[in-house]
Amino acid sequence: MDPRRHVPRTDTVLADPRLAAAERRLGRTVVKEAVAEAQRRVRQGGLAPAEVADAAVAALPRYAAGLRPVLNLTGVLVHTNLGRAPLSPAAVEAVTAAAGCTDVEFDLVAGGRARRGRGALEALARAVPAAEGVHVVNNNAAALVLAATALAAGREIVVSRGELVEIGDGFRIPDLLVSTGARLREVGTTNRTSYADYRDAVGPETGFVLKIHTSNYRIEGFTGSVEVSALTGLGVPVVADIGSGLLSREPLLPDEPDAADALRDGADLVTASGDKLLGGPQAGLLLGRRDLVERCRRHPLARALRVDKLTLAALEATLRGPETPVHRALHADPAVLRERAEALAVRLAAAGTDARAVPSEATVGGGGAPGVTLPSAAVSLPARLAVPLRTGEPPVVGRIEGGRLLLDLRAAPPEADDEVARAVLRAAAPAGENGSADDGMAGSGGGGANGSGAGRGGRR
Ligand SMILES: *Cc1c(COP(=O)(O)O)cnc(C)c1O
């Protein structure tokens, strides 16, 4: 008999309460696709007609967007491929509150227009009292483009050859700057640049001198560079790209520049990222002399680089709110990390998994502090678990080292340990034992698996 006669009608299947609820949560298209796929399987004889609704429910994506929550056990605190800084619960709450209509640019008392994002700007100004003016754009690259356009288009930016940084994914700060119509005046050499190099290059054509923090590499050996404080007497603005977004000194990272120090040292304008060590949303911060910030803020390009209400909400909550997850990870006690690793290893070994606690070294990532390692602890597992863990639900991303999969605990909060343990047990279970609907579903969406743990790069 023709099985097509027995394929349940789409309308009938969609009336299933579970699918009706999914339609409200995920949208009609997604649910209809899941139903159509189940109907196809019936036509091909691979599914009983009565199972169409169940199969469609099982195949539904868990989230309305393709971006899934991932457990970062790479040991890279700020991992660009994994979305950089995780937001604090306070920032997440602020984003949710601002998601609908909100007074981002409206004065509820006066009933008229107000300065856009004033709460975030006030919080930023308060966090960096040395800054006369503050402004927020889409990211640090945008902050640099805006500064170059507003302050140096058609003129020269003087920069050391030792600081011509490639940010990541093939993007380079010098190309970015030149794209604005400014000319680069490179001074010094790769390893050494002196005050005289800057002094001889500065002239009537100079828009500003730019100091770029070499946040993803180090130059060692016979080296020399000039501090911001030494460049302030040249009669032109000094712009400092500090990268990571530390607003004040971080004792654990003594070589990482911060905004307060850079301004105190005499920088006229500082640019930084919001989603590296600051621990907030993707954003670019401009801090410094009021007149320079105003020129950036009033430039027509500023409108194209402005941030949305969600960013402003998350940034304000990050600046005012409780400790960020990045700060917590940076300051995690190595002894506690070791205890966590040992507890996990014991639990996993008791279930028959080849797991042991090992010392590990975590890094800040491309977000800053190149060459700095942070003592950490990991659970060492057979490398073959890397793929099932990455493609499981939730995906767990570790790193391969010495032929083993290391799950480094520093970047993950202790609250995640139980979820990690359960994920490992599912991944390690012999085929057939992890056949729950959940696990079957999770396996299908694992695009992007690249054969080993995520690299240590944390590229910016
Ligand atoms: C990360 C970084 C950038 C780029 O910042 P985005 O916020 O990713 O645009 C620029 N300069 C330095 C020094 C950086 O570390």
Tab-separated table of C-alpha atoms and ligand atoms in Angstrom:
chain	number	residue	atom	x	y	z
A	1	MET	CA	0.000	0.000	0.000
A	2	ASP	CA	1.174	3.571	-0.678
A	3	PRO	CA	2.664	4.848	2.593
A	4	ARG	CA	1.963	8.415	1.498
A	5	ARG	CA	-1.690	7.842	2.212
A	6	HIS	CA	-0.720	7.392	5.832
A	7	VAL	CA	1.440	10.471	6.210
A	8	PRO	CA	-0.352	12.663	8.769
A	9	ARG	CA	-1.433	16.033	7.442
A	10	THR	CA	0.778	18.967	8.393
A	11	ASP	CA	-2.081	20.851	10.083
A	12	THR	CA	-2.901	17.840	12.213
A	13	VAL	CA	0.685	17.428	13.346
A	14	LEU	CA	1.104	21.146	14.037
A	15	ALA	CA	-1.888	20.999	16.355
A	16	ASP	CA	0.152	18.861	18.769
A	17	PRO	CA	0.423	21.065	21.880
A	18	ARG	CA	4.193	20.586	22.051
A	19	LEU	CA	4.615	21.794	18.484
A	20	ALA	CA	2.155	24.627	18.974
A	21	ALA	CA	4.220	25.788	21.954
A	22	ALA	CA	7.420	25.424	19.941
A	23	GLU	CA	5.898	27.558	17.201
A	24	ARG	CA	5.390	30.405	19.655
A	25	ARG	CA	8.956	30.046	20.912
A	26	LEU	CA	10.869	29.315	17.689
A	27	GLY	CA	8.662	30.513	14.850
A	28	ARG	CA	6.476	28.661	12.367
A	29	THR	CA	9.127	28.042	9.695
A	30	VAL	CA	11.446	26.085	11.957
A	31	VAL	CA	8.635	23.912	13.321
A	32	LYS	CA	7.190	23.258	9.871
A	33	GLU	CA	10.603	22.187	8.628
A	34	ALA	CA	10.901	19.692	11.476
A	35	VAL	CA	7.454	18.320	10.642
A	36	ALA	CA	8.227	18.145	6.915
A	37	GLU	CA	11.393	16.194	7.627
A	38	ALA	CA	9.481	13.697	9.786
A	39	GLN	CA	6.855	13.331	7.058
A	40	ARG	CA	9.635	12.644	4.557
A	41	ARG	CA	10.904	9.851	6.761
A	42	VAL	CA	7.437	8.274	6.812
A	43	ARG	CA	7.280	8.408	3.012
A	44	GLN	CA	10.631	6.688	2.833
A	45	GLY	CA	9.432	4.018	5.223
A	46	GLY	CA	11.835	4.980	8.026
A	47	LEU	CA	9.224	6.199	10.502
A	48	ALA	CA	5.780	5.039	11.554
A	49	PRO	CA	3.021	7.559	10.745
A	50	ALA	CA	2.072	7.734	14.419
A	51	GLU	CA	5.579	8.893	15.317
A	52	VAL	CA	5.658	12.042	13.195
A	53	ALA	CA	4.877	14.491	16.002
A	54	ASP	CA	7.363	12.860	18.385
A	55	ALA	CA	10.094	12.891	15.736
A	56	ALA	CA	9.421	16.541	14.901
A	57	VAL	CA	9.566	17.490	18.591
A	58	ALA	CA	12.851	15.609	19.003
A	59	ALA	CA	14.365	17.359	15.980
A	60	LEU	CA	13.489	20.904	17.074
A	61	PRO	CA	16.454	23.165	17.741
A	62	ARG	CA	16.889	24.044	21.380
A	63	TYR	CA	17.447	27.756	20.775
A	64	ALA	CA	15.782	30.325	18.562
A	65	ALA	CA	19.173	31.425	17.217
A	66	GLY	CA	21.999	29.238	15.982
A	67	LEU	CA	24.289	30.591	18.696
A	68	ARG	CA	24.394	28.015	21.476
A	69	PRO	CA	25.711	28.341	25.015
A	70	VAL	CA	29.122	26.628	25.179
A	71	LEU	CA	31.159	25.589	28.221
A	72	ASN	CA	34.634	27.109	27.838
A	73	LEU	CA	37.162	24.664	29.297
A	74	THR	CA	39.985	25.767	27.028
A	75	GLY	CA	41.841	27.603	29.782
A	76	VAL	CA	41.708	30.718	27.613
A	77	LEU	CA	39.820	33.298	29.665
A	78	VAL	CA	38.901	35.641	26.833
A	79	HIS	CA	38.404	33.370	23.832
A	80	THR	CA	37.403	35.282	20.724
A	81	ASN	CA	36.046	32.212	18.940
A	82	LEU	CA	33.822	31.553	21.959
A	83	GLY	CA	32.418	35.070	22.169
A	84	ARG	CA	35.086	36.673	24.389
A	85	ALA	CA	33.877	37.838	27.816
A	86	PRO	CA	30.834	36.032	29.221
A	87	LEU	CA	28.445	38.629	30.656
A	88	SER	CA	27.720	38.811	34.375
A	89	PRO	CA	24.217	37.837	35.501
A	90	ALA	CA	23.636	41.548	36.224
A	91	ALA	CA	24.533	42.446	32.638
A	92	VAL	CA	22.322	39.680	31.267
A	93	GLU	CA	19.452	40.994	33.371
A	94	ALA	CA	20.060	44.537	32.111
A	95	VAL	CA	20.053	43.323	28.501
A	96	THR	CA	16.746	41.546	29.030
A	97	ALA	CA	15.218	44.600	30.707
A	98	ALA	CA	16.306	46.866	27.836
A	99	ALA	CA	15.253	44.471	25.091
A	100	GLY	CA	11.818	45.962	24.577
A	101	CYS	CA	11.039	49.661	24.384
A	102	THR	CA	13.330	51.475	26.787
A	103	ASP	CA	14.315	55.027	27.715
A	104	VAL	CA	17.718	54.750	26.024
A	105	GLU	CA	17.342	58.218	24.514
A	106	PHE	CA	14.316	59.588	26.327
A	107	ASP	CA	13.790	61.626	29.498
A	108	LEU	CA	10.755	60.167	31.205
A	109	VAL	CA	10.349	63.204	33.513
A	110	ALA	CA	10.581	65.884	30.845
A	111	GLY	CA	8.917	63.739	28.211
A	112	GLY	CA	11.481	64.509	25.530
A	113	ARG	CA	14.751	63.443	24.008
A	114	ALA	CA	17.685	62.757	26.307
A	115	ARG	CA	21.347	61.949	25.772
A	116	ARG	CA	21.589	58.448	24.373
A	117	GLY	CA	23.061	55.885	26.761
A	118	ARG	CA	23.695	58.446	29.519
A	119	GLY	CA	23.661	55.748	32.216
A	120	ALA	CA	26.510	53.811	30.597
A	121	LEU	CA	28.453	57.005	29.893
A	122	GLU	CA	28.074	58.169	33.494
A	123	ALA	CA	29.198	54.776	34.768
A	124	LEU	CA	32.236	54.901	32.501
A	125	ALA	CA	33.110	58.437	33.560
A	126	ARG	CA	32.790	57.430	37.180
A	127	ALA	CA	34.985	54.360	36.660
A	128	VAL	CA	37.715	56.502	35.084
A	129	PRO	CA	37.699	59.886	36.850
A	130	ALA	CA	40.840	60.954	34.953
A	131	ALA	CA	38.825	61.045	31.702
A	132	GLU	CA	37.220	64.425	30.987
A	133	GLY	CA	35.185	62.934	28.181
A	134	VAL	CA	33.923	59.440	27.351
A	135	HIS	CA	32.291	57.899	24.316
A	136	VAL	CA	31.257	54.358	23.348
A	137	VAL	CA	31.297	52.800	19.876
A	138	ASN	CA	30.895	49.347	18.370
A	139	ASN	CA	34.338	47.965	19.243
A	140	ASN	CA	37.927	49.065	19.691
A	141	ALA	CA	38.537	48.863	15.948
A	142	ALA	CA	35.680	51.336	15.513
A	143	ALA	CA	37.164	53.568	18.219
A	144	LEU	CA	40.447	53.654	16.292
A	145	VAL	CA	38.718	54.342	12.992
A	146	LEU	CA	36.731	57.159	14.560
A	147	ALA	CA	39.793	58.711	16.191
A	148	ALA	CA	41.808	58.437	12.970
A	149	THR	CA	38.992	59.928	10.886
A	150	ALA	CA	38.085	62.735	13.256
A	151	LEU	CA	41.631	63.661	14.286
A	152	ALA	CA	43.944	62.672	11.435
A	153	ALA	CA	42.156	62.197	8.097
A	154	GLY	CA	44.370	63.635	5.351
A	155	ARG	CA	47.189	63.928	7.856
A	156	GLU	CA	49.713	61.634	9.496
A	157	ILE	CA	49.520	59.168	12.354
A	158	VAL	CA	52.961	58.576	13.811
A	159	VAL	CA	53.361	54.984	14.985
A	160	SER	CA	56.222	52.641	15.888
A	161	ARG	CA	57.078	49.779	13.511
A	162	GLY	CA	57.082	47.530	16.572
A	163	GLU	CA	53.375	48.184	17.130
A	164	LEU	CA	51.818	47.448	13.730
A	165	VAL	CA	49.458	44.819	15.057
A	166	GLU	CA	47.418	42.233	13.209
A	167	ILE	CA	44.313	41.837	15.365
A	168	GLY	CA	43.136	38.478	14.031
A	169	ASP	CA	41.314	36.892	11.109
A	170	GLY	CA	43.623	38.829	8.762
A	171	PHE	CA	42.611	42.282	10.033
A	172	ARG	CA	45.461	44.690	10.684
A	173	ILE	CA	45.405	47.950	12.606
A	174	PRO	CA	47.654	49.774	10.076
A	175	ASP	CA	45.260	48.863	7.220
A	176	LEU	CA	42.337	49.968	9.341
A	177	LEU	CA	43.946	53.339	10.018
A	178	VAL	CA	44.907	53.926	6.378
A	179	SER	CA	41.354	53.099	5.283
A	180	THR	CA	40.231	56.329	6.979
A	181	GLY	CA	42.315	58.538	4.714
A	182	ALA	CA	45.007	59.117	7.313
A	183	ARG	CA	48.623	58.407	6.343
A	184	LEU	CA	50.824	56.257	8.519
A	185	ARG	CA	54.197	57.659	9.433
A	186	GLU	CA	56.056	54.568	10.645
A	187	VAL	CA	59.006	55.215	12.913
A	188	GLY	CA	61.763	53.096	14.444
A	189	THR	CA	62.298	49.417	13.740
A	190	THR	CA	60.520	46.209	14.666
A	191	ASN	CA	62.499	45.775	17.859
A	192	ARG	CA	63.602	49.281	18.783
A	193	THR	CA	61.978	52.690	18.589
A	194	SER	CA	63.408	55.721	20.385
A	195	TYR	CA	62.121	59.098	21.471
A	196	ALA	CA	64.212	60.707	18.717
A	197	ASP	CA	62.380	58.594	16.118
A	198	TYR	CA	59.071	60.097	17.211
A	199	ARG	CA	60.484	63.608	17.632
A	200	ASP	CA	61.964	63.658	14.133
A	201	ALA	CA	58.718	62.455	12.561
A	202	VAL	CA	56.340	64.857	14.298
A	203	GLY	CA	55.536	68.018	12.375
A	204	PRO	CA	52.765	70.135	10.894
A	205	GLU	CA	51.319	67.080	9.126
A	206	THR	CA	50.901	65.087	12.341
A	207	GLY	CA	47.331	64.316	13.422
A	208	PHE	CA	48.434	62.340	16.466
A	209	VAL	CA	51.023	59.944	17.800
A	210	LEU	CA	49.587	56.484	18.345
A	211	LYS	CA	50.814	54.009	20.952
A	212	ILE	CA	49.365	50.543	20.367
A	213	HIS	CA	49.595	47.944	23.114
A	214	THR	CA	51.089	44.763	21.675
A	215	SER	CA	48.375	42.728	23.307
A	216	ASN	CA	48.828	39.453	21.425
A	217	TYR	CA	52.600	39.191	21.064
A	218	ARG	CA	55.814	40.151	22.780
A	219	ILE	CA	59.072	41.379	21.362
A	220	GLU	CA	61.959	40.110	23.462
A	221	GLY	CA	65.717	40.505	23.412
A	222	PHE	CA	67.364	43.669	22.097
A	223	THR	CA	64.327	45.889	22.342
A	224	GLY	CA	63.375	49.442	23.123
A	225	SER	CA	60.150	51.384	23.093
A	226	VAL	CA	58.971	54.730	24.358
A	227	GLU	CA	56.423	55.101	27.149
A	228	VAL	CA	53.344	57.281	26.733
A	229	SER	CA	54.686	59.595	29.439
A	230	ALA	CA	57.755	60.375	27.326
A	231	LEU	CA	55.708	61.362	24.271
A	232	THR	CA	53.596	64.081	25.824
A	233	GLY	CA	55.945	66.953	25.110
A	234	LEU	CA	55.840	66.680	21.320
A	235	GLY	CA	53.038	69.213	20.902
A	236	VAL	CA	50.620	66.752	19.266
A	237	PRO	CA	47.934	64.543	20.820
A	238	VAL	CA	49.003	61.107	22.035
A	239	VAL	CA	46.416	58.390	21.478
A	240	ALA	CA	46.923	55.141	23.403
A	241	ASP	CA	45.216	51.956	22.231
A	242	ILE	CA	45.415	49.881	25.407
A	243	GLY	CA	43.439	46.966	23.963
A	244	SER	CA	42.134	44.908	26.847
A	245	GLY	CA	39.955	47.520	28.534
A	246	LEU	CA	41.396	47.399	32.025
A	247	LEU	CA	40.179	50.654	33.539
A	248	SER	CA	42.539	50.548	36.499
A	249	ARG	CA	45.621	48.564	37.417
A	250	GLU	CA	45.286	44.786	37.707
A	251	PRO	CA	47.872	43.481	40.185
A	252	LEU	CA	47.909	40.028	38.589
A	253	LEU	CA	48.830	41.499	35.195
A	254	PRO	CA	51.476	44.127	35.959
A	255	ASP	CA	52.452	44.606	32.289
A	256	GLU	CA	48.910	45.163	31.059
A	257	PRO	CA	48.197	48.863	30.541
A	258	ASP	CA	45.053	50.424	32.001
A	259	ALA	CA	43.061	53.507	31.111
A	260	ALA	CA	43.618	55.396	34.366
A	261	ASP	CA	47.396	55.002	34.192
A	262	ALA	CA	47.535	55.849	30.494
A	263	LEU	CA	45.628	59.089	31.120
A	264	ARG	CA	47.702	59.884	34.179
A	265	ASP	CA	50.823	59.319	32.087
A	266	GLY	CA	49.585	61.998	29.730
A	267	ALA	CA	47.704	60.176	26.974
A	268	ASP	CA	45.196	62.595	25.441
A	269	LEU	CA	42.875	59.852	24.276
A	270	VAL	CA	42.641	56.169	25.210
A	271	THR	CA	40.845	53.488	23.182
A	272	ALA	CA	39.924	50.028	24.482
A	273	SER	CA	37.659	47.026	24.000
A	274	GLY	CA	34.618	46.300	26.161
A	275	ASP	CA	34.657	42.516	25.894
A	276	LYS	CA	38.186	41.576	26.888
A	277	LEU	CA	39.464	42.072	30.440
A	278	LEU	CA	36.759	44.638	31.185
A	279	GLY	CA	34.417	41.648	31.025
A	280	GLY	CA	31.509	43.340	29.275
A	281	PRO	CA	29.789	43.376	25.889
A	282	GLN	CA	31.542	44.018	22.592
A	283	ALA	CA	32.163	47.762	22.597
A	284	GLY	CA	34.868	50.315	21.934
A	285	LEU	CA	35.688	52.884	24.595
A	286	LEU	CA	37.085	56.348	23.918
A	287	LEU	CA	38.289	58.177	27.018
A	288	GLY	CA	40.261	61.348	27.492
A	289	ARG	CA	40.475	65.043	26.700
A	290	ARG	CA	37.033	66.559	26.380
A	291	ASP	CA	37.730	68.408	23.102
A	292	LEU	CA	39.118	65.309	21.391
A	293	VAL	CA	36.280	63.068	22.566
A	294	GLU	CA	33.773	65.702	21.386
A	295	ARG	CA	35.395	65.865	17.946
A	296	CYS	CA	35.025	62.088	17.702
A	297	ARG	CA	31.483	62.121	19.066
A	298	ARG	CA	30.294	64.874	16.698
A	299	HIS	CA	31.915	63.421	13.581
A	300	PRO	CA	29.317	62.072	11.091
A	301	LEU	CA	30.981	58.663	11.205
A	302	ALA	CA	30.106	58.384	14.906
A	303	ARG	CA	26.502	57.751	13.915
A	304	ALA	CA	27.525	54.696	11.897
A	305	LEU	CA	29.561	53.296	14.765
A	306	ARG	CA	27.098	53.858	17.584
A	307	VAL	CA	26.080	51.011	19.854
A	308	ASP	CA	22.624	49.677	20.432
A	309	LYS	CA	20.582	49.725	23.628
A	310	LEU	CA	21.543	46.145	24.500
A	311	THR	CA	25.230	47.015	24.486
A	312	LEU	CA	24.638	50.137	26.549
A	313	ALA	CA	22.611	48.156	29.074
A	314	ALA	CA	25.223	45.406	29.386
A	315	LEU	CA	28.083	47.883	29.581
A	316	GLU	CA	26.459	49.940	32.330
A	317	ALA	CA	25.659	46.843	34.385
A	318	THR	CA	29.219	45.582	33.871
A	319	LEU	CA	30.703	48.875	35.025
A	320	ARG	CA	28.424	49.376	38.026
A	321	GLY	CA	27.615	45.800	38.881
A	322	PRO	CA	29.118	42.826	40.687
A	323	GLU	CA	32.336	41.039	39.784
A	324	THR	CA	32.455	39.917	36.156
A	325	PRO	CA	33.022	36.277	35.187
A	326	VAL	CA	36.353	37.285	33.581
A	327	HIS	CA	37.544	38.911	36.814
A	328	ARG	CA	36.401	35.899	38.795
A	329	ALA	CA	38.281	33.535	36.467
A	330	LEU	CA	41.398	35.698	36.565
A	331	HIS	CA	41.377	35.698	40.363
A	332	ALA	CA	40.363	32.066	40.879
A	333	ASP	CA	42.411	30.405	43.639
A	334	PRO	CA	44.648	27.664	42.131
A	335	ALA	CA	44.048	25.490	45.220
A	336	VAL	CA	40.309	25.662	44.638
A	337	LEU	CA	40.791	24.867	40.948
A	338	ARG	CA	42.813	21.793	41.967
A	339	GLU	CA	40.081	20.662	44.349
A	340	ARG	CA	37.483	21.057	41.613
A	341	ALA	CA	39.580	19.041	39.166
A	342	GLU	CA	40.165	16.301	41.735
A	343	ALA	CA	36.486	16.074	42.643
A	344	LEU	CA	35.534	15.837	38.980
A	345	ALA	CA	38.215	13.235	38.232
A	346	VAL	CA	37.116	11.086	41.176
A	347	ARG	CA	33.499	11.238	40.079
A	348	LEU	CA	34.341	10.394	36.465
A	349	ALA	CA	36.801	7.638	37.358
A	350	ALA	CA	34.211	6.070	39.659
A	351	ALA	CA	31.977	5.781	36.613
A	352	GLY	CA	34.723	4.008	34.673
A	353	THR	CA	36.092	6.965	32.697
A	354	ASP	CA	39.835	7.338	32.202
A	355	ALA	CA	40.017	10.693	34.005
A	356	ARG	CA	42.632	12.273	36.243
A	357	ALA	CA	43.295	15.708	37.681
A	358	VAL	CA	46.405	17.405	36.316
A	359	PRO	CA	48.073	20.780	36.753
A	360	SER	CA	47.469	23.118	33.854
A	361	GLU	CA	48.346	26.582	32.628
A	362	ALA	CA	45.609	28.970	31.609
A	363	THR	CA	46.060	32.190	29.618
A	364	VAL	CA	44.190	35.440	29.270
A	365	GLY	CA	43.978	34.885	25.523
A	366	GLY	CA	44.288	37.253	22.590
A	367	GLY	CA	42.488	39.736	24.806
A	368	GLY	CA	45.685	40.673	26.591
A	369	ALA	CA	48.680	39.722	28.689
A	370	PRO	CA	50.652	37.807	26.034
A	371	GLY	CA	53.102	35.345	27.531
A	372	VAL	CA	51.442	35.394	30.952
A	373	THR	CA	50.307	32.016	32.255
A	374	LEU	CA	47.923	31.517	35.142
A	375	PRO	CA	48.322	28.410	37.289
A	376	SER	CA	45.287	26.214	36.786
A	377	ALA	CA	43.983	22.673	37.029
A	378	ALA	CA	42.360	20.413	34.483
A	379	VAL	CA	40.695	17.075	34.097
A	380	SER	CA	42.729	14.982	31.664
A	381	LEU	CA	40.675	12.676	29.436
A	382	PRO	CA	41.248	10.479	26.377
A	383	ALA	CA	41.566	12.702	23.302
A	384	ARG	CA	38.832	10.791	21.492
A	385	LEU	CA	36.279	12.465	23.766
A	386	ALA	CA	37.003	15.890	22.242
A	387	VAL	CA	34.547	15.562	19.353
A	388	PRO	CA	31.622	14.017	21.272
A	389	LEU	CA	32.061	16.671	23.962
A	390	ARG	CA	32.105	19.540	21.468
A	391	THR	CA	29.081	18.221	19.615
A	392	GLY	CA	27.122	17.311	22.736
A	393	GLU	CA	24.541	19.391	24.542
A	394	PRO	CA	25.785	21.623	25.997
A	395	PRO	CA	28.945	21.702	23.904
A	396	VAL	CA	32.087	21.416	26.034
A	397	VAL	CA	35.274	22.783	24.478
A	398	GLY	CA	38.618	21.795	25.964
A	399	ARG	CA	42.072	21.677	24.462
A	400	ILE	CA	44.342	18.890	23.234
A	401	GLU	CA	47.720	18.733	24.920
A	402	GLY	CA	50.219	15.885	24.914
A	403	GLY	CA	47.731	13.560	23.240
A	404	ARG	CA	45.092	14.088	25.949
A	405	LEU	CA	41.990	16.216	26.150
A	406	LEU	CA	42.349	18.743	28.956
A	407	LEU	CA	39.292	20.358	30.470
A	408	ASP	CA	40.845	23.397	32.164
A	409	LEU	CA	38.606	24.730	34.906
A	410	ARG	CA	39.849	28.309	35.242
A	411	ALA	CA	37.617	29.916	32.623
A	412	ALA	CA	34.508	28.051	33.778
A	413	PRO	CA	32.583	28.883	36.956
A	414	PRO	CA	32.373	26.221	39.707
A	415	GLU	CA	28.620	26.085	39.140
A	416	ALA	CA	29.349	24.464	35.778
A	417	ASP	CA	31.248	21.475	37.211
A	418	ASP	CA	28.211	19.271	37.577
A	419	GLU	CA	27.161	19.957	33.998
A	420	VAL	CA	30.714	19.198	32.833
A	421	ALA	CA	30.692	15.875	34.675
A	422	ARG	CA	27.395	14.845	33.146
A	423	ALA	CA	28.545	15.889	29.681
A	424	VAL	CA	31.709	13.795	30.008
A	425	LEU	CA	29.751	10.767	31.210
A	426	ARG	CA	27.412	11.049	28.225
A	427	ALA	CA	30.319	11.474	25.815
A	428	ALA	CA	32.182	8.514	27.324
A	429	ALA	CA	29.183	6.171	27.413
A	430	PRO	CA	29.464	3.330	24.878
A	431	ALA	CA	27.310	3.879	21.778
A	432	GLY	CA	23.711	2.942	22.445
A	433	GLU	CA	23.837	3.902	26.090
A	434	ASN	CA	23.402	7.587	25.379
A	435	GLY	CA	20.394	7.197	23.195
A	436	SER	CA	18.088	9.627	24.958
A	437	ALA	CA	16.172	12.042	22.765
A	438	ASP	CA	18.338	14.837	24.112
A	439	ASP	CA	21.608	13.335	23.097
A	440	GLY	CA	20.420	12.185	19.715
A	441	MET	CA	19.270	15.685	18.954
A	442	ALA	CA	22.403	17.379	20.139
A	443	GLY	CA	24.644	15.399	17.840
A	444	SER	CA	23.060	16.810	14.711
A	445	GLY	CA	23.940	20.461	15.157
A	446	GLY	CA	27.666	20.165	15.708
A	447	GLY	CA	28.936	22.065	12.699
A	448	GLY	CA	32.317	23.661	13.118
A	449	ALA	CA	33.934	20.644	14.738
A	450	ASN	CA	37.521	20.844	13.636
A	451	GLY	CA	39.039	17.604	14.694
A	452	SER	CA	40.807	18.609	17.889
A	453	GLY	CA	40.144	20.806	20.887
A	454	ALA	CA	39.965	24.506	20.225
A	455	GLY	CA	43.429	25.941	19.819
A	456	ARG	CA	44.960	27.959	22.572
A	457	GLY	CA	44.938	30.976	20.332
A	458	GLY	CA	41.895	32.820	21.551
A	459	ARG	CA	42.581	34.954	18.525
A	460	ARG	CA	41.263	38.463	18.732
B	1	LIG	C1	41.721	43.606	20.672
B	1	LIG	C2	42.459	44.797	20.235
B	1	LIG	C3	41.957	45.621	19.224
B	1	LIG	C4	40.665	45.318	18.537
B	1	LIG	O1	39.614	45.496	19.430
B	1	LIG	P1	38.120	45.039	19.039
B	1	LIG	O2	37.325	45.458	20.233
B	1	LIG	O3	38.166	43.584	18.802
B	1	LIG	O4	37.746	45.791	17.818
B	1	LIG	C5	42.688	46.728	18.874
B	1	LIG	N1	43.855	47.032	19.485
B	1	LIG	C6	44.364	46.259	20.463
B	1	LIG	C7	45.657	46.651	21.093
B	1	LIG	C8	43.684	45.126	20.869
B	1	LIG	O5	44.193	44.368	21.856
